[in-house]
Short mmCIF file of C-alpha atoms in Angstrom, two decimals:
data_model
loop_
_atom_site.label_atom_id
_atom_site.label_comp_id
_atom_site.label_asym_id
_atom_site.label_seq_id
_atom_site.Cartn_x
_atom_site.Cartn_y
_atom_site.Cartn_z
CA MET Q 4 -21.36 -25.81 -45.86
CA ASN Q 5 -23.79 -26.87 -47.22
CA GLN Q 6 -27.93 -27.06 -46.32
CA PHE Q 7 -28.89 -30.13 -45.57
CA GLN Q 8 -30.69 -31.66 -49.20
CA GLY Q 9 -33.02 -35.26 -47.43
CA GLY Q 10 -32.27 -38.68 -49.42
CA LEU Q 11 -35.31 -41.20 -50.24
CA SER Q 12 -35.87 -43.38 -47.65
CA ARG Q 13 -34.09 -47.34 -47.87
CA PRO Q 14 -32.93 -50.57 -45.93
CA LEU Q 15 -28.78 -50.69 -45.96
CA GLY Q 16 -27.75 -52.57 -48.41
CA LEU Q 17 -24.19 -54.65 -49.24
CA ALA Q 18 -22.17 -52.25 -49.41
CA VAL Q 19 -19.79 -52.74 -52.69
CA LEU Q 20 -17.56 -50.56 -54.86
CA LEU Q 21 -18.18 -50.05 -58.35
CA LEU Q 22 -15.79 -48.68 -60.75
CA LEU Q 23 -12.49 -48.22 -58.91
CA THR Q 24 -9.66 -50.97 -57.37
CA LEU Q 25 -8.71 -49.91 -54.32
CA THR Q 26 -6.03 -48.47 -53.31
CA PRO Q 27 -3.36 -50.01 -50.85
CA VAL Q 28 -3.25 -47.32 -47.86
CA SER Q 29 -0.16 -45.56 -48.53
CA GLN Q 30 1.82 -43.79 -45.88
CA ALA Q 31 2.50 -40.10 -47.10
CA SER Q 32 0.80 -38.19 -44.45
CA SER Q 33 3.92 -36.17 -43.04
CA CYS Q 34 1.81 -38.11 -39.77
CA THR Q 35 3.39 -40.97 -39.55
CA ASN Q 36 2.46 -42.47 -35.59
CA ALA Q 37 -1.14 -44.29 -35.94
CA ASN Q 38 -1.63 -44.73 -32.18
CA SER Q 39 -0.83 -41.23 -30.90
CA PRO Q 40 -2.45 -37.44 -31.07
CA LEU Q 41 -0.69 -35.13 -33.49
CA VAL Q 42 0.63 -32.16 -31.02
CA VAL Q 43 1.16 -29.17 -32.72
CA ASP Q 44 3.24 -26.24 -31.85
CA ASN Q 45 4.78 -22.58 -32.81
CA ARG Q 46 6.70 -24.54 -35.16
CA SER Q 47 4.66 -26.69 -36.92
CA HIS Q 48 2.94 -26.79 -39.81
CA VAL Q 49 -0.05 -29.07 -40.21
CA VAL Q 50 -2.44 -29.76 -43.82
CA VAL Q 51 -5.78 -30.47 -42.77
CA MET Q 52 -7.87 -31.47 -45.35
CA GLU Q 53 -11.96 -30.83 -44.81
CA TYR Q 54 -14.39 -33.43 -45.51
CA GLU Q 55 -17.86 -34.29 -45.23
CA ALA Q 56 -19.48 -37.97 -44.50
CA TRP Q 57 -22.88 -36.50 -44.46
CA PHE Q 58 -23.98 -39.76 -47.52
CA GLY Q 59 -26.31 -41.97 -47.48
CA PRO Q 60 -29.94 -43.94 -48.72
CA ASN Q 61 -31.47 -42.35 -45.44
CA ALA Q 62 -29.29 -38.86 -45.12
CA VAL Q 63 -27.86 -36.93 -47.66
CA THR Q 64 -28.21 -38.36 -51.32
CA PHE Q 65 -26.30 -36.93 -54.39
CA GLN Q 66 -29.52 -36.18 -56.55
CA GLY Q 67 -29.54 -32.89 -58.02
CA SER Q 68 -25.65 -32.77 -58.36
CA ALA Q 69 -23.41 -32.08 -61.10
CA ALA Q 70 -21.14 -34.61 -59.96
CA MET Q 71 -21.25 -37.83 -59.14
CA PRO Q 72 -18.27 -39.92 -57.65
CA LEU Q 73 -16.19 -42.78 -59.11
CA LEU Q 74 -16.97 -44.46 -55.76
CA GLN Q 75 -20.14 -46.29 -55.75
CA SER Q 76 -22.02 -48.55 -53.10
CA ALA Q 77 -25.72 -50.47 -53.86
CA ASP Q 78 -27.61 -49.24 -51.00
CA MET Q 79 -27.03 -46.05 -52.88
CA GLN Q 80 -28.09 -47.26 -56.21
CA ALA Q 81 -31.77 -46.72 -55.91
CA VAL Q 82 -31.48 -43.57 -54.70
CA GLY Q 83 -30.10 -41.96 -58.06
CA GLY Q 84 -26.12 -43.59 -57.30
CA GLY Q 85 -23.39 -42.10 -55.34
CA TYR Q 86 -21.94 -44.18 -51.65
CA ASP Q 87 -22.79 -43.72 -48.26
CA SER Q 88 -20.71 -42.47 -46.61
CA ALA Q 89 -20.42 -45.77 -43.78
CA ASP Q 90 -19.70 -48.19 -45.93
CA PRO Q 91 -16.14 -50.29 -45.28
CA VAL Q 92 -14.70 -49.81 -48.43
CA VAL Q 93 -15.60 -46.90 -49.55
CA ILE Q 94 -13.80 -45.60 -45.98
CA GLN Q 95 -11.06 -47.58 -46.36
CA GLN Q 96 -10.77 -45.62 -50.31
CA HIS Q 97 -10.99 -42.46 -49.04
CA VAL Q 98 -8.67 -42.79 -46.51
CA ALA Q 99 -6.66 -44.91 -48.74
CA TRP Q 100 -6.17 -41.09 -51.24
CA MET Q 101 -5.60 -38.40 -48.56
CA GLU Q 102 -2.87 -40.31 -46.56
CA HIS Q 103 -1.93 -40.14 -50.81
CA ILE Q 104 -1.84 -36.59 -51.44
CA GLY Q 105 -0.37 -36.07 -48.55
CA ILE Q 106 -1.98 -34.29 -45.82
CA ASP Q 107 -1.87 -34.86 -41.64
CA ALA Q 108 -6.18 -34.72 -40.39
CA ALA Q 109 -9.60 -33.76 -41.26
CA VAL Q 110 -11.98 -31.11 -40.57
CA ILE Q 111 -15.25 -33.45 -39.79
CA ASP Q 112 -18.33 -31.06 -40.56
CA LEU Q 113 -21.57 -31.65 -38.36
CA THR Q 114 -22.30 -27.88 -38.33
CA ASN Q 115 -26.20 -28.53 -39.46
CA ASP Q 116 -28.81 -28.70 -37.59
CA VAL Q 117 -27.36 -28.49 -34.84
CA SER Q 118 -30.40 -29.08 -31.80
CA CYS Q 119 -32.20 -30.84 -34.47
CA ILE Q 120 -29.69 -33.67 -34.00
CA PHE Q 121 -28.85 -33.50 -30.35
CA ASN Q 122 -32.03 -32.42 -28.64
CA SER Q 123 -35.01 -33.91 -26.73
CA GLU Q 124 -38.77 -34.44 -28.52
CA TRP Q 125 -39.69 -31.77 -26.19
CA PHE Q 126 -37.09 -29.00 -27.49
CA VAL Q 127 -38.39 -29.93 -31.04
CA LYS Q 128 -41.66 -29.18 -30.21
CA LYS Q 129 -41.16 -26.26 -28.18
CA TYR Q 130 -38.19 -24.88 -30.40
CA LEU Q 131 -37.86 -26.33 -34.06
CA GLN Q 132 -41.59 -27.40 -35.73
CA ASN Q 133 -40.98 -24.75 -38.37
CA PHE Q 134 -37.51 -25.32 -38.27
CA ASN Q 135 -35.19 -26.11 -41.49
CA SER Q 136 -37.61 -29.44 -41.89
CA CYS Q 137 -36.53 -30.87 -38.31
CA ARG Q 138 -40.23 -32.88 -38.00
CA VAL Q 139 -39.75 -34.87 -40.66
CA LEU Q 140 -35.68 -35.08 -41.43
CA ARG Q 141 -34.36 -35.39 -38.15
CA THR Q 142 -33.72 -38.97 -38.00
CA ASP Q 143 -31.23 -37.88 -41.44
CA TYR Q 144 -29.31 -35.91 -39.48
CA GLN Q 145 -28.73 -38.38 -36.43
CA ASN Q 146 -28.01 -40.91 -39.70
CA ILE Q 147 -25.30 -38.00 -40.57
CA ARG Q 148 -24.14 -37.56 -36.59
CA ASP Q 149 -23.54 -41.41 -37.51
CA ASN Q 150 -21.65 -41.09 -40.35
CA THR Q 151 -19.46 -38.67 -39.29
CA GLY Q 152 -19.03 -40.35 -35.89
CA ASN Q 153 -18.12 -43.84 -36.60
CA LEU Q 154 -15.01 -42.23 -38.78
CA TYR Q 155 -12.93 -42.78 -34.76
CA PRO Q 156 -13.75 -46.84 -34.88
CA ALA Q 157 -13.20 -47.27 -38.57
CA TRP Q 158 -10.31 -44.20 -38.70
CA SER Q 159 -8.77 -46.34 -36.14
CA ARG Q 160 -9.09 -49.70 -37.46
CA LEU Q 161 -7.76 -49.23 -40.81
CA GLY Q 162 -4.30 -48.21 -38.56
CA THR Q 163 -4.03 -44.33 -40.04
CA PRO Q 164 -2.17 -42.09 -38.80
CA LEU Q 165 -4.51 -39.27 -40.03
CA LYS Q 166 -6.29 -37.04 -37.72
CA LEU Q 167 -9.65 -35.67 -37.18
CA ILE Q 168 -11.00 -32.33 -35.81
CA PRO Q 169 -14.67 -32.01 -35.13
CA LEU Q 170 -16.20 -28.59 -36.30
CA LEU Q 171 -19.07 -28.16 -34.16
CA GLY Q 172 -22.71 -26.04 -35.59
CA GLY Q 173 -22.31 -22.67 -34.17
CA ILE Q 174 -24.73 -21.01 -37.01
CA ASP Q 175 -28.48 -20.77 -35.30
CA GLN Q 176 -29.20 -18.90 -32.22
CA ASN Q 177 -31.11 -22.38 -30.60
CA VAL Q 178 -28.17 -24.58 -30.41
CA LEU Q 179 -27.52 -22.24 -26.94
CA PHE Q 180 -31.69 -22.55 -25.72
CA GLU Q 181 -31.42 -24.91 -23.37
CA ASP Q 182 -33.89 -28.21 -23.55
CA ILE Q 183 -35.49 -29.72 -20.70
CA ASP Q 184 -32.15 -31.81 -19.79
CA GLY Q 185 -31.01 -28.22 -18.60
CA LYS Q 186 -27.52 -28.79 -21.54
CA THR Q 187 -27.86 -26.43 -24.84
CA ALA Q 188 -27.18 -28.45 -27.65
CA PHE Q 189 -23.78 -26.83 -28.85
CA GLU Q 190 -23.40 -28.42 -24.96
CA LYS Q 191 -24.07 -31.91 -25.78
CA GLU Q 192 -22.33 -31.63 -29.86
CA ILE Q 193 -19.55 -30.86 -27.44
CA GLU Q 194 -19.68 -33.87 -25.66
CA TYR Q 195 -20.64 -36.53 -28.17
CA PHE Q 196 -17.24 -35.54 -29.28
CA GLY Q 197 -15.52 -35.02 -26.75
CA SER Q 198 -16.27 -39.27 -25.65
CA LEU Q 199 -15.57 -39.97 -28.98
CA MET Q 200 -12.21 -38.35 -29.24
CA ARG Q 201 -11.53 -40.33 -25.23
CA GLU Q 202 -12.08 -43.72 -26.46
CA HIS Q 203 -10.16 -42.71 -29.59
CA PRO Q 204 -7.30 -40.12 -28.25
CA GLY Q 205 -4.54 -41.26 -30.95
CA ARG Q 206 -6.36 -39.46 -33.78
CA ASN Q 207 -6.49 -35.79 -31.58
CA VAL Q 208 -5.08 -33.55 -32.65
CA ILE Q 209 -3.29 -31.51 -29.52
CA TYR Q 210 -3.25 -27.93 -29.68
CA GLN Q 211 -2.08 -25.23 -26.99
CA GLY Q 212 -1.65 -28.05 -24.74
CA LYS Q 213 -5.46 -29.11 -25.61
CA PRO Q 214 -7.66 -31.78 -28.20
CA LEU Q 215 -9.31 -29.21 -30.76
CA MET Q 216 -12.07 -28.46 -32.20
CA LEU Q 217 -12.92 -26.09 -34.43
CA ILE Q 218 -16.79 -24.20 -34.39
CA TYR Q 219 -18.36 -23.22 -37.88
CA LEU Q 220 -20.38 -19.50 -37.95
CA GLY Q 221 -20.93 -19.31 -40.71
CA ALA Q 222 -20.37 -16.39 -43.40
CA ALA Q 223 -21.11 -12.86 -43.07
CA GLN Q 224 -20.66 -12.57 -38.46
CA ASP Q 225 -21.22 -9.23 -37.33
CA PRO Q 226 -18.37 -7.52 -36.11
CA ASN Q 227 -19.91 -5.68 -33.34
CA PRO Q 228 -20.01 -7.07 -29.95
CA SER Q 229 -21.66 -4.44 -28.53
CA ASP Q 230 -24.55 -6.40 -30.72
CA ASN Q 231 -24.43 -9.46 -28.90
CA PRO Q 232 -23.97 -11.27 -32.26
CA LEU Q 233 -23.52 -15.05 -31.88
CA TRP Q 234 -20.24 -16.13 -31.60
CA PHE Q 235 -19.94 -13.57 -28.79
CA GLN Q 236 -22.35 -15.42 -27.52
CA ILE Q 237 -21.03 -18.75 -27.93
CA ARG Q 238 -17.32 -16.93 -27.26
CA GLU Q 239 -19.07 -15.77 -23.58
CA PHE Q 240 -20.74 -19.54 -23.04
CA LEU Q 241 -17.60 -21.05 -23.52
CA ARG Q 242 -16.08 -18.04 -20.32
CA ASN Q 243 -18.93 -19.42 -18.72
CA HIS Q 244 -18.67 -22.62 -18.22
CA PRO Q 245 -14.14 -23.01 -17.97
CA LYS Q 246 -14.40 -26.80 -17.13
CA ILE Q 247 -14.70 -27.83 -21.11
CA GLU Q 248 -12.57 -25.05 -21.99
CA ARG Q 249 -10.66 -26.73 -19.97
CA LYS Q 250 -10.57 -30.00 -21.51
CA TYR Q 251 -10.65 -28.49 -25.15
CA THR Q 252 -8.63 -25.48 -27.41
CA PHE Q 253 -11.53 -24.16 -29.03
CA ARG Q 254 -11.23 -21.93 -33.01
CA MET Q 255 -13.78 -20.55 -34.49
CA MET Q 256 -14.44 -20.50 -38.47
CA ALA Q 257 -15.91 -18.39 -40.77
CA GLY Q 258 -16.31 -18.25 -44.33
CA TYR Q 259 -16.02 -15.75 -46.74
CA LEU Q 260 -13.74 -13.92 -44.83
CA ASP Q 261 -12.13 -11.36 -48.03
CA SER Q 262 -14.92 -10.29 -48.09
CA GLN Q 263 -16.15 -8.42 -44.48
CA SER Q 264 -13.62 -5.56 -44.50
CA GLY Q 265 -14.72 -4.74 -40.30
CA LEU Q 266 -13.49 -7.91 -39.34
CA TRP Q 267 -10.28 -7.16 -41.06
CA ALA Q 268 -7.07 -6.08 -39.22
CA ARG Q 269 -5.70 -3.24 -41.22
CA GLN Q 270 -9.31 -1.19 -43.05
CA ARG Q 271 -7.64 -0.95 -46.60
CA THR Q 272 -7.97 -2.28 -50.40
CA PRO Q 273 -6.60 -5.05 -50.09
CA ASP Q 274 -3.08 -6.22 -52.59
CA GLY Q 275 -2.24 -9.41 -51.17
CA PRO Q 276 -4.19 -11.81 -48.45
CA VAL Q 277 -5.53 -9.65 -45.80
CA GLU Q 278 -4.73 -10.68 -42.21
CA ILE Q 279 -7.94 -11.07 -39.53
CA ASN Q 280 -8.29 -8.54 -37.11
CA PRO Q 281 -6.45 -11.28 -33.60
CA GLU Q 282 -9.50 -9.40 -31.73
CA TYR Q 283 -11.61 -12.17 -33.43
CA GLY Q 284 -9.41 -14.57 -34.79
CA PHE Q 285 -11.71 -16.26 -37.01
CA TRP Q 286 -10.19 -19.01 -39.20
CA SER Q 287 -11.16 -19.40 -43.17
CA TRP Q 288 -13.80 -21.35 -43.83
CA VAL Q 289 -13.20 -20.85 -47.69
CA ASP Q 290 -12.14 -17.03 -48.97
CA ARG Q 291 -12.67 -16.03 -52.51
CA LEU Q 292 -9.31 -15.06 -54.16
CA ASN Q 293 -9.38 -12.69 -57.60
CA PRO Q 294 -7.53 -9.87 -57.84
CA THR Q 295 -8.68 -8.66 -60.92
CA CYS Q 296 -11.84 -8.41 -61.15
CA THR Q 297 -13.90 -5.08 -60.85
CA LEU Q 298 -16.97 -5.35 -58.98
CA PRO Q 299 -18.55 -3.59 -56.06
CA PHE Q 300 -16.12 -5.88 -52.92
CA CYS Q 301 -13.28 -6.46 -55.20
CA PRO Q 302 -10.61 -7.25 -55.19
CA TYR Q 303 -10.37 -10.11 -53.51
CA TYR Q 304 -8.17 -11.93 -51.20
CA PRO Q 305 -8.59 -14.66 -48.86
CA SER Q 306 -7.89 -14.37 -45.20
CA TYR Q 307 -5.23 -14.96 -42.39
CA THR Q 308 -5.47 -15.14 -38.70
CA LYS Q 309 -1.95 -14.81 -36.81
CA ILE Q 310 -0.46 -15.73 -33.25
CA ARG Q 311 2.00 -13.01 -31.24
CA ASN Q 312 3.49 -14.92 -27.97
CA PRO Q 313 6.83 -13.74 -26.02
CA ALA Q 314 8.50 -15.58 -29.05
CA GLY Q 315 6.58 -13.82 -32.35
CA SER Q 316 4.39 -14.23 -34.89
CA ARG Q 317 3.26 -16.25 -36.88
CA VAL Q 318 -0.30 -17.26 -38.93
CA GLU Q 319 -1.96 -19.59 -37.26
CA ASN Q 320 -4.44 -20.63 -39.88
CA PHE Q 321 -4.68 -19.66 -44.00
CA THR Q 322 -7.75 -22.07 -46.63
CA ALA Q 323 -7.06 -22.61 -50.04
CA SER Q 324 -9.39 -23.55 -51.81
CA ILE Q 325 -10.21 -25.14 -55.76
CA ALA Q 326 -12.65 -23.04 -56.54
CA THR Q 327 -14.64 -20.28 -55.53
CA ALA Q 328 -17.76 -18.84 -56.42
CA GLY Q 329 -18.65 -15.23 -56.58
CA GLN Q 330 -21.08 -13.28 -54.80
CA SER Q 331 -24.07 -13.93 -56.82
CA GLY Q 332 -23.34 -17.55 -57.29
CA TRP Q 333 -21.11 -18.77 -59.71
CA GLY Q 334 -23.55 -18.82 -63.07
CA CYS Q 335 -24.63 -14.93 -63.80
CA PRO Q 336 -27.58 -13.88 -64.64
CA ASN Q 337 -29.17 -17.56 -63.45
CA PHE Q 338 -26.74 -18.98 -60.83
CA ASP Q 339 -26.72 -22.25 -62.34
CA ALA Q 340 -26.28 -22.09 -65.86
CA LEU Q 341 -23.25 -20.31 -68.63
CA PRO Q 342 -22.05 -17.61 -68.06
CA TYR Q 343 -20.03 -17.36 -65.69
CA CYS Q 344 -19.64 -14.24 -63.20
CA PRO Q 345 -17.11 -12.38 -63.41
CA ASP Q 346 -16.20 -12.24 -59.95
CA ASP Q 347 -15.88 -16.33 -59.96
CA ALA Q 348 -12.52 -18.53 -59.81
CA LEU Q 349 -12.90 -21.11 -61.32
CA ARG Q 350 -11.04 -24.50 -60.94
CA PHE Q 351 -9.10 -25.19 -64.55
CA GLY Q 352 -6.76 -22.56 -65.67
CA GLU Q 353 -4.77 -22.60 -69.09
CA HIS Q 354 -4.63 -26.42 -70.40
CA ASP Q 355 -6.67 -27.68 -67.54
CA SER Q 356 -4.24 -26.89 -64.74
CA TYR Q 357 -5.39 -26.45 -61.26
CA ALA Q 358 -5.04 -22.22 -61.63
CA THR Q 359 -6.46 -21.68 -59.19
CA PHE Q 360 -5.61 -23.82 -56.27
CA ALA Q 361 -2.29 -22.81 -57.69
CA SER Q 362 -2.73 -19.06 -57.32
CA PHE Q 363 -4.10 -19.85 -53.80
CA MET Q 364 -0.79 -22.41 -52.42
CA ALA Q 365 1.61 -19.50 -53.65
CA TYR Q 366 0.46 -17.75 -50.67
CA ALA Q 367 0.56 -20.29 -48.36
CA ARG Q 368 3.73 -21.12 -49.05
CA GLN Q 369 3.95 -16.79 -48.40
CA LEU Q 370 2.44 -17.17 -45.31
CA ASP Q 371 3.50 -20.31 -43.60
CA PRO Q 372 0.82 -21.49 -41.26
CA ILE Q 373 0.35 -23.90 -38.26
CA PHE Q 374 -2.71 -24.92 -40.01
CA LEU Q 375 -2.69 -24.67 -43.61
CA ILE Q 376 -6.74 -26.28 -44.52
CA ILE Q 377 -7.94 -27.78 -47.99
CA HIS Q 378 -11.40 -26.50 -49.00
CA GLN Q 379 -12.03 -29.02 -49.93
CA PHE Q 380 -12.51 -33.22 -50.40
CA ASN Q 381 -16.57 -34.22 -51.38
CA GLU Q 382 -19.70 -31.96 -51.07
CA PHE Q 383 -20.63 -32.52 -54.20
CA VAL Q 384 -24.53 -30.75 -53.25
CA PRO Q 385 -26.02 -27.40 -54.07
CA PRO Q 386 -26.23 -25.50 -54.20
CA ASP Q 387 -22.26 -24.66 -52.58
CA GLU Q 388 -21.57 -26.97 -55.36
CA GLY Q 389 -22.79 -25.10 -59.22
CA PHE Q 390 -23.35 -27.05 -62.13
CA ASP Q 391 -19.67 -28.22 -64.22
CA ALA Q 392 -16.54 -28.74 -62.97
CA ASN Q 393 -15.50 -25.26 -62.89
CA THR Q 394 -17.87 -24.54 -61.02
CA ASP Q 395 -17.51 -27.66 -58.41
CA ASP Q 396 -14.41 -27.14 -55.22
CA ASP Q 397 -14.61 -30.69 -54.51
CA ILE Q 398 -11.00 -33.44 -54.34
CA GLU Q 399 -12.43 -36.55 -54.52
CA SER Q 400 -12.54 -38.64 -57.18
CA ALA Q 401 -15.59 -37.39 -60.14
CA ASN Q 402 -16.64 -38.16 -62.99
CA LEU Q 403 -16.93 -34.73 -64.08
CA TRP Q 404 -12.51 -34.60 -63.57
CA GLY Q 405 -11.90 -37.93 -62.80
CA ARG Q 406 -8.61 -38.03 -60.61
CA GLY Q 407 -6.71 -34.76 -62.11
CA ALA Q 408 -7.93 -32.83 -58.42
CA LEU Q 409 -6.23 -35.43 -56.25
CA ASP Q 410 -2.81 -35.32 -58.31
CA ALA Q 411 -2.62 -31.54 -58.20
CA ILE Q 412 -3.77 -30.90 -55.14
CA ARG Q 413 -0.63 -34.06 -54.16
CA HIS Q 414 2.06 -31.75 -56.24
CA GLN Q 415 0.88 -28.82 -54.47
CA ILE Q 416 1.33 -30.19 -51.34
CA LYS Q 417 4.77 -31.76 -51.52
CA LEU Q 418 5.76 -28.16 -52.70
CA TYR Q 419 4.69 -26.48 -49.35
CA ARG Q 420 6.58 -29.51 -47.95
CA ASN Q 421 9.22 -28.82 -49.27
CA GLN Q 422 9.52 -25.60 -49.29
CA THR Q 423 8.63 -25.67 -45.24
CA ALA Q 424 11.29 -28.47 -44.78
CA ALA Q 425 14.13 -26.35 -45.48
CA GLU Q 426 13.32 -23.02 -43.85
CA GLU Q 427 13.63 -25.77 -41.75
CA SER Q 428 16.60 -26.49 -42.18
CA ARG Q 429 18.57 -23.42 -42.24
#
């Protein structure tokens, strides 16, 4: 969930795939119908991958990234290599890999600088002159929007059973400022994805009777509604726009809830995963897991949400990660160099095992969530991604770890599905 890193301009060339032979599209996903939405209820076990379609010569580039994806596109070579998220061959390979590891859907991230993307020039001049380089990078941000929206027709043409869940931006206060047309950027982003979801209903995840959208709030959240924090304003906006609420199911998502005890259901030093107070119901984008660290806020355990209804209760969301940074980032005292921070949870354990992810997945099997979210497929860029394989939480095949992450995640998802299948057959 990185802030935008601008790329250099270059006309789009012929997209080619270097270094790899395309993996055939498989049918490993538990979701088998390509033309119908995935309907989720309180008995479901859905595995979802966080995914970014940010990359391109006029969008985000891989310059400055420690890891380089093995997939390459011709139009990216002049800006340091990597791939273009609009490259049809790259899209096909990503779908094949995600099917292979056994997920059901992807959360597609369009959360940064939403007002810069969707609002008018009038709005940009009035509110965004000095905001995140909007005047300079507006076209680049809009290319990211186009790449993300393109996943709907592109995945539909491939006939994949995988589904898409939009992740909307609720980070910046200006997403609730009205544009000259009387609409907010938050409303316009909902309309943008809503149009794609209507056009491609087979890509949707239906939850509580409506297509599901997620809203990313950022990391630290003020737990006091009387302070009128942005999450509360967004909730009120939706409540005051019943036509929108009637169309979609919304869930809010935040980061590092492991260290925000004011949001927990119980105020205590944890000895296992922490439940989020249902007053907030925030899903996790990423949480730390480090039960042995001794710094302030330690020990770290990931969060989960629980829903309750007349039929009983069920964990609604739990998020598992490949690696997690400490409070000060990946490196201490220098954020981009060894030694590692003492509260990191690194990618590799003994014998290059994916120990951190295995620990997260042990809790996933224990909690049995409706939505198990995997953090994450392909962010690549700093500062969220660090300086070596241990300090990068991406899964996609890359030069620093090869195909190993795909195999490790596939194995853990298989263990998870085997357990849930066994429990359902009892």
